[in-house]
Amino acid sequence: MTSKLGDWTLELRPIRADDEALWLTLMKEMSWATRYKRGARRVEDLRPQDVRQAVAPDPVSEMALVALATRAGEARMVGVARAVQRDGTWEFALVVLDEWQRRGVGRRLMHALLRALQERSARCVEGDVLASNRNMLDFVQRLGFRIAPHPESRSLKRVTRDIAPPGSAP
């Protein structure tokens, strides 16, 4: 899916093994605050197998969609939405570079991720969000997620959303 965002062209697509350099650049460009709120590790702490797994998810139990922004031949990865199946439930994660936040990138990625999960006949998606991350909690609430206390930590919230059956709107 491709759309315009200012003078950038934004493409949403599944992550590919040849996205390694773009993904590493995204990780390097992430601010400390964004990294903390998303539980992301520092690039220096990543092992080669971490990078390979990030760009080549298991096609049965994982998926990752990227937002690529292109302008004048320059391509940048500006966001990633992931889902991993654990015990029959899909757990999601989302990151958007700071300068691209509040421009619709996260919303577009999440809608695409929900559609992809719907195509896999997923029934529910959930995630853990820092209780102090008001922006993310407001964002997922607008997407129809329920917010509840986390069963194991007071510093987290558990966000959950049912997924409509295939053929209906996500």
Protein backbone atom coordinates (compact mmCIF):
# COMPACT_ATOMS: atom_id res chain seq x y z
CA MET A 1 0.00 0.00 0.00
CA THR A 2 1.42 3.37 -1.03
CA SER A 3 0.26 6.88 -0.11
CA LYS A 4 1.61 10.44 -0.01
CA LEU A 5 2.67 12.12 3.21
CA GLY A 6 3.80 15.64 2.40
CA ASP A 7 6.57 15.36 -0.18
CA TRP A 8 7.32 11.77 0.89
CA THR A 9 5.82 8.61 -0.57
CA LEU A 10 4.91 6.19 2.19
CA GLU A 11 4.86 2.48 1.40
CA LEU A 12 3.60 -0.19 3.80
CA ARG A 13 4.77 -3.73 3.14
CA PRO A 14 6.04 -6.86 4.89
CA ILE A 15 9.60 -6.66 6.14
CA ARG A 16 12.19 -8.49 4.01
CA ALA A 17 15.58 -10.01 4.69
CA ASP A 18 17.22 -7.34 2.52
CA ASP A 19 15.85 -4.62 4.87
CA GLU A 20 18.66 -5.23 7.35
CA ALA A 21 20.48 -1.91 6.75
CA LEU A 22 17.25 0.11 6.81
CA TRP A 23 16.13 -1.63 10.02
CA LEU A 24 19.49 -1.00 11.72
CA THR A 25 19.29 2.68 10.74
CA LEU A 26 15.78 2.88 12.22
CA MET A 27 17.09 1.39 15.46
CA LYS A 28 19.99 3.88 15.54
CA GLU A 29 17.73 6.88 14.87
CA MET A 30 15.26 6.00 17.62
CA SER A 31 15.42 8.44 20.52
CA TRP A 32 16.14 7.21 24.02
CA ALA A 33 12.53 7.97 25.04
CA THR A 34 11.05 6.01 22.13
CA ARG A 35 13.42 3.11 22.77
CA TYR A 36 12.45 3.08 26.48
CA LYS A 37 8.70 3.26 25.81
CA ARG A 38 8.92 0.39 23.32
CA GLY A 39 11.31 -1.78 25.32
CA ALA A 40 13.78 -1.73 22.43
CA ARG A 41 17.41 -2.62 22.94
CA ARG A 42 20.35 -0.45 21.99
CA VAL A 43 21.90 -1.21 18.61
CA GLU A 44 25.18 -1.97 20.36
CA ASP A 45 23.44 -4.77 22.30
CA LEU A 46 22.01 -6.49 19.22
CA ARG A 47 23.55 -9.76 18.13
CA PRO A 48 23.67 -10.73 14.43
CA GLN A 49 20.94 -13.35 15.03
CA ASP A 50 18.70 -10.62 16.57
CA VAL A 51 19.01 -8.58 13.40
CA ARG A 52 18.34 -11.60 11.15
CA GLN A 53 15.26 -12.53 13.17
CA ALA A 54 13.97 -8.95 13.04
CA VAL A 55 14.05 -8.84 9.23
CA ALA A 56 13.08 -12.49 8.61
CA PRO A 57 10.22 -13.33 10.98
CA ASP A 58 8.88 -16.88 11.20
CA PRO A 59 6.08 -16.90 8.57
CA VAL A 60 3.88 -19.18 10.71
CA SER A 61 3.94 -17.40 14.06
CA GLU A 62 5.22 -13.89 13.34
CA MET A 63 4.66 -10.96 11.03
CA ALA A 64 6.25 -7.57 10.62
CA LEU A 65 5.13 -4.67 8.46
CA VAL A 66 7.31 -1.68 7.72
CA ALA A 67 6.62 1.90 6.72
CA LEU A 68 9.14 3.08 4.13
CA ALA A 69 9.29 6.79 3.34
CA THR A 70 10.85 7.71 -0.01
CA ARG A 71 11.72 11.13 -1.37
CA ALA A 72 14.06 12.00 -4.24
CA GLY A 73 15.42 8.46 -4.31
CA GLU A 74 16.12 8.38 -0.56
CA ALA A 75 14.35 5.56 1.32
CA ARG A 76 14.02 5.46 5.10
CA MET A 77 12.32 2.95 7.35
CA VAL A 78 10.21 5.14 9.64
CA GLY A 79 8.11 2.57 11.48
CA VAL A 80 7.53 -1.11 12.16
CA ALA A 81 4.46 -2.99 13.40
CA ARG A 82 4.97 -6.58 14.55
CA ALA A 83 2.80 -9.40 15.82
CA VAL A 84 3.91 -12.67 17.38
CA GLN A 85 1.62 -15.57 18.15
CA ARG A 86 1.97 -16.95 21.67
CA ASP A 87 -0.42 -19.54 23.08
CA GLY A 88 -3.10 -18.73 20.50
CA THR A 89 -3.01 -14.96 21.10
CA TRP A 90 -1.21 -12.47 18.90
CA GLU A 91 0.94 -9.91 20.71
CA PHE A 92 1.72 -6.69 18.86
CA ALA A 93 4.47 -4.09 19.04
CA LEU A 94 4.69 -0.78 17.22
CA VAL A 95 7.45 1.77 16.81
CA VAL A 96 7.51 4.96 14.76
CA LEU A 97 10.50 7.32 14.62
CA ASP A 98 9.93 10.45 16.70
CA GLU A 99 9.89 12.86 13.76
CA TRP A 100 7.25 10.70 12.03
CA GLN A 101 4.92 10.38 15.03
CA ARG A 102 1.53 12.13 14.88
CA ARG A 103 1.56 12.00 11.07
CA GLY A 104 -0.63 8.92 10.64
CA VAL A 105 2.20 6.40 10.18
CA GLY A 106 1.37 4.39 13.32
CA ARG A 107 -2.35 4.39 12.51
CA ARG A 108 -1.68 3.16 8.97
CA LEU A 109 0.69 0.45 10.22
CA MET A 110 -1.76 -0.73 12.88
CA HIS A 111 -4.69 -0.87 10.45
CA ALA A 112 -2.54 -2.89 8.03
CA LEU A 113 -1.41 -5.19 10.85
CA LEU A 114 -5.01 -5.73 11.99
CA ARG A 115 -6.05 -6.58 8.41
CA ALA A 116 -3.15 -9.04 8.11
CA LEU A 117 -4.13 -10.67 11.42
CA GLN A 118 -7.73 -10.84 10.24
CA GLU A 119 -6.58 -12.68 7.10
CA ARG A 120 -4.88 -15.21 9.38
CA SER A 121 -8.18 -15.66 11.23
CA ALA A 122 -6.74 -14.27 14.45
CA ARG A 123 -9.41 -13.63 17.05
CA CYS A 124 -7.56 -11.28 19.41
CA VAL A 125 -4.47 -9.08 19.58
CA GLU A 126 -2.92 -7.70 22.73
CA GLY A 127 0.08 -5.76 23.92
CA ASP A 128 1.73 -4.35 26.99
CA VAL A 129 2.10 -0.57 27.28
CA LEU A 130 3.86 1.42 29.97
CA ALA A 131 1.19 2.88 32.25
CA SER A 132 3.00 6.23 31.95
CA ASN A 133 2.85 6.18 28.12
CA ARG A 134 -0.37 8.21 27.84
CA ASN A 135 0.13 8.91 24.11
CA MET A 136 0.23 5.19 23.23
CA LEU A 137 -2.68 4.37 25.53
CA ASP A 138 -4.78 7.11 23.91
CA PHE A 139 -3.70 5.90 20.46
CA VAL A 140 -4.69 2.26 20.99
CA GLN A 141 -7.94 3.29 22.66
CA ARG A 142 -8.86 5.23 19.50
CA LEU A 143 -8.14 2.00 17.55
CA GLY A 144 -10.70 0.13 19.67
CA PHE A 145 -8.38 -1.54 22.18
CA ARG A 146 -9.55 -2.14 25.74
CA ILE A 147 -7.14 -1.03 28.44
CA ALA A 148 -6.84 -3.01 31.66
CA PRO A 149 -4.40 -3.38 34.53
CA HIS A 150 -1.51 -5.69 33.70
CA PRO A 151 -1.72 -9.01 35.56
CA GLU A 152 1.95 -8.94 36.59
CA SER A 153 3.08 -5.30 36.81
CA ARG A 154 1.60 -2.04 38.04
CA SER A 155 3.91 -0.13 35.69
CA LEU A 156 2.22 -1.69 32.64
CA LYS A 157 -1.24 -1.79 31.10
CA ARG A 158 -2.54 -4.69 29.03
CA VAL A 159 -4.31 -3.54 25.86
CA THR A 160 -6.56 -5.98 24.00
CA ARG A 161 -8.66 -5.85 20.85
CA ASP A 162 -10.92 -8.45 19.30
CA ILE A 163 -10.45 -8.99 15.59
CA ALA A 164 -13.45 -9.27 13.33
CA PRO A 165 -13.86 -12.42 11.24
CA PRO A 166 -12.38 -12.39 7.71
CA GLY A 167 -14.49 -10.46 5.23
CA SER A 168 -15.56 -7.75 7.71
CA ALA A 169 -13.86 -4.44 8.47
CA PRO A 170 -10.87 -4.68 10.87
